[in-house]
mmCIF file of C-alpha atoms in Angstrom:
data_model
loop_
_atom_site.group_PDB
_atom_site.id
_atom_site.type_symbol
_atom_site.label_atom_id
_atom_site.label_comp_id
_atom_site.label_asym_id
_atom_site.label_seq_id
_atom_site.Cartn_x
_atom_site.Cartn_y
_atom_site.Cartn_z
ATOM 1 C CA MET A 20 -3.295 18.533 4.715
ATOM 2 C CA PRO A 21 -3.603 15.619 7.232
ATOM 3 C CA LEU A 22 -6.975 14.467 7.920
ATOM 4 C CA LEU A 23 -7.779 12.937 11.504
ATOM 5 C CA LYS A 24 -10.754 10.630 11.613
ATOM 6 C CA HIS A 25 -11.652 8.175 14.602
ATOM 7 C CA ASN A 26 -8.527 9.436 16.212
ATOM 8 C CA ASP A 27 -6.116 8.327 13.426
ATOM 9 C CA VAL A 28 -4.641 10.103 10.175
ATOM 10 C CA VAL A 29 -6.409 8.817 7.054
ATOM 11 C CA THR A 30 -6.323 9.406 3.366
ATOM 12 C CA ASP A 31 -8.554 11.949 2.260
ATOM 13 C CA HIS A 32 -10.782 10.520 -0.610
ATOM 14 C CA TRP A 33 -12.367 13.997 -1.374
ATOM 15 C CA THR A 34 -11.478 16.721 -3.917
ATOM 16 C CA LEU A 35 -12.339 20.175 -2.718
ATOM 17 C CA ILE A 36 -13.949 22.121 -5.965
ATOM 18 C CA GLY A 37 -13.535 25.781 -6.373
ATOM 19 C CA ALA A 38 -16.404 28.057 -7.438
ATOM 20 C CA ASP A 39 -15.056 28.049 -10.983
ATOM 21 C CA ASP A 40 -13.318 24.875 -11.305
ATOM 22 C CA VAL A 41 -14.447 22.160 -13.702
ATOM 23 C CA ILE A 42 -16.485 19.340 -12.042
ATOM 24 C CA PRO A 43 -14.977 16.133 -12.628
ATOM 25 C CA ALA A 44 -17.397 13.301 -14.016
ATOM 26 C CA ASN A 45 -16.325 10.951 -11.209
ATOM 27 C CA GLY A 46 -15.066 10.802 -7.668
ATOM 28 C CA ASN A 47 -15.893 12.389 -4.446
ATOM 29 C CA ILE A 48 -16.185 16.342 -4.514
ATOM 30 C CA ALA A 49 -17.131 18.968 -2.144
ATOM 31 C CA VAL A 50 -18.271 22.138 -3.868
ATOM 32 C CA PRO A 51 -19.009 25.656 -1.994
ATOM 33 C CA PHE A 52 -22.635 25.888 -0.893
ATOM 34 C CA ALA A 53 -23.251 28.718 -3.671
ATOM 35 C CA ARG A 54 -22.385 26.430 -6.381
ATOM 36 C CA LEU A 55 -24.352 23.433 -4.812
ATOM 37 C CA ARG A 56 -27.416 25.725 -5.111
ATOM 38 C CA GLU A 57 -26.411 26.905 -8.676
ATOM 39 C CA ASP A 58 -25.461 23.521 -10.310
ATOM 40 C CA TRP A 59 -27.562 21.087 -8.099
ATOM 41 C CA ASP A 60 -29.066 19.266 -10.984
ATOM 42 C CA ALA A 61 -25.843 18.584 -12.639
ATOM 43 C CA LEU A 62 -24.161 17.857 -9.321
ATOM 44 C CA GLN A 63 -26.690 15.227 -8.152
ATOM 45 C CA SER A 64 -26.694 13.232 -11.468
ATOM 46 C CA ARG A 65 -22.862 12.543 -11.673
ATOM 47 C CA HIS A 66 -20.981 9.524 -10.137
ATOM 48 C CA GLY A 67 -19.370 9.777 -6.865
ATOM 49 C CA LYS A 68 -20.277 11.129 -3.387
ATOM 50 C CA LEU A 69 -21.238 14.873 -3.045
ATOM 51 C CA GLY A 70 -20.367 17.214 -0.411
ATOM 52 C CA THR A 71 -20.343 21.042 0.341
ATOM 53 C CA VAL A 72 -18.209 23.677 2.120
ATOM 54 C CA PHE A 73 -20.720 25.667 4.144
ATOM 55 C CA ASN A 74 -19.504 28.838 5.391
ATOM 56 C CA ASN A 75 -20.523 29.647 9.008
ATOM 57 C CA VAL A 76 -22.237 32.995 8.035
ATOM 58 C CA ASP A 77 -25.011 30.816 6.448
ATOM 59 C CA ARG A 78 -28.057 29.418 8.179
ATOM 60 C CA ALA A 79 -28.206 25.706 8.621
ATOM 61 C CA GLU A 80 -31.794 25.742 7.288
ATOM 62 C CA ALA A 81 -30.642 26.649 3.883
ATOM 63 C CA LEU A 82 -28.944 23.376 3.450
ATOM 64 C CA GLY A 83 -31.863 21.276 4.699
ATOM 65 C CA ALA A 84 -33.342 20.236 1.304
ATOM 66 C CA PHE A 85 -29.712 19.017 0.303
ATOM 67 C CA LEU A 86 -28.907 16.927 3.420
ATOM 68 C CA PRO A 87 -30.169 13.544 2.301
ATOM 69 C CA ARG A 88 -27.860 13.632 -0.704
ATOM 70 C CA LEU A 89 -24.719 15.027 0.899
ATOM 71 C CA SER A 90 -21.933 12.641 2.257
ATOM 72 C CA LEU A 91 -19.720 15.372 3.480
ATOM 73 C CA ILE A 92 -20.273 18.854 5.044
ATOM 74 C CA VAL A 93 -17.036 20.900 5.413
ATOM 75 C CA LEU A 94 -17.466 23.640 8.079
ATOM 76 C CA PRO A 95 -14.576 26.283 8.441
ATOM 77 C CA PHE A 96 -13.238 27.842 11.539
ATOM 78 C CA PRO A 97 -11.741 31.104 10.226
ATOM 79 C CA THR A 98 -10.298 31.780 13.666
ATOM 80 C CA PHE A 99 -10.035 29.505 16.828
ATOM 81 C CA ASN A 100 -12.498 31.877 18.808
ATOM 82 C CA ASP A 101 -15.247 31.656 16.214
ATOM 83 C CA GLY A 102 -17.737 29.278 17.362
ATOM 84 C CA ARG A 103 -20.456 29.555 14.671
ATOM 85 C CA SER A 104 -19.376 26.149 13.190
ATOM 86 C CA TYR A 105 -20.038 24.577 16.346
ATOM 87 C CA SER A 106 -23.648 25.596 16.343
ATOM 88 C CA LEU A 107 -24.108 24.600 12.647
ATOM 89 C CA ALA A 108 -22.528 20.980 13.279
ATOM 90 C CA ARG A 109 -24.896 20.578 16.223
ATOM 91 C CA GLN A 110 -27.963 21.707 13.994
ATOM 92 C CA PHE A 111 -26.947 19.418 11.212
ATOM 93 C CA ARG A 112 -26.931 16.520 13.582
ATOM 94 C CA GLU A 113 -30.270 17.436 15.103
ATOM 95 C CA PHE A 114 -31.752 17.822 11.556
ATOM 96 C CA GLY A 115 -30.919 14.032 11.382
ATOM 97 C CA TYR A 116 -27.562 14.412 9.182
ATOM 98 C CA ARG A 117 -25.561 11.147 9.537
ATOM 99 C CA GLY A 118 -22.729 11.951 6.934
ATOM 100 C CA GLU A 119 -19.307 13.121 7.581
ATOM 101 C CA LEU A 120 -18.982 16.587 9.292
ATOM 102 C CA ARG A 121 -15.406 17.947 8.936
ATOM 103 C CA ALA A 122 -13.789 20.793 10.800
ATOM 104 C CA THR A 123 -11.123 22.956 8.876
ATOM 105 C CA GLY A 124 -9.276 25.989 9.226
ATOM 106 C CA ASN A 125 -7.973 27.213 12.672
ATOM 107 C CA VAL A 126 -8.792 23.975 14.517
ATOM 108 C CA LEU A 127 -6.730 23.569 17.871
ATOM 109 C CA PRO A 128 -6.076 20.153 19.631
ATOM 110 C CA ASP A 129 -7.781 21.413 22.805
ATOM 111 C CA GLN A 130 -10.997 21.978 20.842
ATOM 112 C CA ILE A 131 -11.323 18.456 19.426
ATOM 113 C CA GLN A 132 -13.369 17.005 22.264
ATOM 114 C CA PHE A 133 -15.892 19.777 22.083
ATOM 115 C CA MET A 134 -16.037 19.590 18.413
ATOM 116 C CA LEU A 135 -16.708 15.648 18.810
ATOM 117 C CA ASN A 136 -19.256 16.446 21.266
ATOM 118 C CA VAL A 137 -21.302 18.613 18.739
ATOM 119 C CA GLY A 138 -21.082 16.168 15.890
ATOM 120 C CA PHE A 139 -17.769 16.457 13.991
ATOM 121 C CA ASP A 140 -16.097 13.441 12.972
ATOM 122 C CA SER A 141 -13.215 14.541 10.795
ATOM 123 C CA PHE A 142 -10.613 17.248 11.165
ATOM 124 C CA ASP A 143 -8.170 18.988 8.772
ATOM 125 C CA ILE A 144 -5.311 19.146 11.393
ATOM 126 C CA GLY A 145 -2.437 20.843 9.430
ATOM 127 C CA GLU A 146 1.123 20.673 10.184
ATOM 128 C CA ARG A 147 0.943 23.184 13.266
ATOM 129 C CA PHE A 148 0.944 20.367 15.967
ATOM 130 C CA PRO A 149 2.347 16.997 15.821
ATOM 131 C CA VAL A 150 0.017 14.053 14.997
ATOM 132 C CA GLU A 151 0.439 12.470 18.617
ATOM 133 C CA THR A 152 -0.671 15.829 20.083
ATOM 134 C CA TRP A 153 -4.045 15.344 18.112
ATOM 135 C CA LYS A 154 -4.388 11.709 19.071
ATOM 136 C CA LYS A 155 -3.836 12.452 22.759
ATOM 137 C CA ALA A 156 -6.324 15.204 22.604
ATOM 138 C CA GLY A 157 -9.004 13.021 20.878
ATOM 139 C CA ARG A 158 -9.034 10.466 23.830
ATOM 140 C CA GLN A 159 -8.490 12.861 27.011
ATOM 141 C CA MET A 160 -12.037 13.209 28.077
ATOM 142 C CA THR A 161 -14.299 10.214 28.852
ATOM 143 C CA LEU A 162 -17.236 12.195 29.927
ATOM 144 C CA ALA A 163 -19.486 14.787 28.319
ATOM 145 C CA TYR A 164 -21.779 17.443 29.834
ATOM 146 C CA GLN A 165 -23.807 17.789 26.670
ATOM 147 C CA ARG A 166 -26.657 15.406 26.075
ATOM 148 C CA GLY A 167 -27.683 13.613 22.925
ATOM 149 C CA LEU A 168 -24.753 13.590 20.602
ATOM 150 C CA ALA A 169 -22.110 11.901 23.100
ATOM 151 C CA ARG A 170 -20.683 8.916 21.364
ATOM 152 C CA PRO A 171 -22.267 6.160 23.424
ATOM 153 C CA SER A 172 -19.433 3.745 22.856
ATOM 154 C CA ARG A 173 -16.854 6.213 24.201
ATOM 155 C CA GLU A 174 -18.383 8.739 26.578
ATOM 156 C CA ALA A 175 -21.232 8.857 29.112
ATOM 157 C CA GLU A 176 -22.799 11.935 30.402
ATOM 158 C CA VAL A 177 -21.353 13.477 33.602
ATOM 159 C CA TRP A 178 -24.762 13.515 35.391
ATOM 160 C CA SER A 179 -25.325 9.615 34.590
ATOM 161 C CA GLU A 180 -21.919 8.718 35.685
ATOM 162 C CA ARG A 181 -22.200 10.609 39.010
ATOM 163 C CA HIS A 182 -25.950 9.185 39.753
ATOM 164 C CA THR A 183 -25.639 5.589 38.554
ATOM 165 C CA ASP A 184 -28.588 4.429 40.907
ATOM 166 C CA ALA A 185 -30.393 7.759 41.125
ATOM 167 C CA GLU A 186 -33.732 8.703 39.176
ATOM 168 C CA PRO A 187 -34.179 12.457 38.274
ATOM 169 C CA TRP A 188 -35.826 14.224 40.769
ATOM 170 C CA ALA A 189 -38.561 16.971 40.367
ATOM 171 C CA GLU A 190 -36.204 19.673 40.772
ATOM 172 C CA GLN A 191 -34.020 18.514 38.188
ATOM 173 C CA PRO A 192 -36.159 17.485 35.297
ATOM 174 C CA TYR A 193 -33.318 17.778 32.741
ATOM 175 C CA ALA A 194 -30.903 15.768 34.721
ATOM 176 C CA GLY A 195 -31.875 12.260 33.622
#
């Protein structure tokens, strides 16, 4: 499956391991969260980066103790209108997670900007849409309404752009 990262198709250097698959001694692997909990000692002592596939029915806090050791969190979108993985991505970033957040499943080009704004940085894009459609979608918006996770090199908050010389006023304490 093609992987979009930094608005370009890149080689995926990760192997997704199933619940019953043999764990290789080397290489970058991502395992289901249940297996991460069960086999934590063996997984953290192997060579290579470690990631997990975290279902959107689990609570973000459950992954908290593992976050410093993880380099990848894969968040599935079972349907295009299931937004739970948006919330999880935002929570992981607020917890201080700086590794890769990958969206997989029913991901659509018109959702990519919103996913970037909550912290996703890579996407399993599949073959449903041409790569150019994805790339165009990845650069369509230059402003963000959300504060805190906008990528400073690419986006500014809408309020800041509209009020370049203004200070926040008392009636709008969250505006600036």
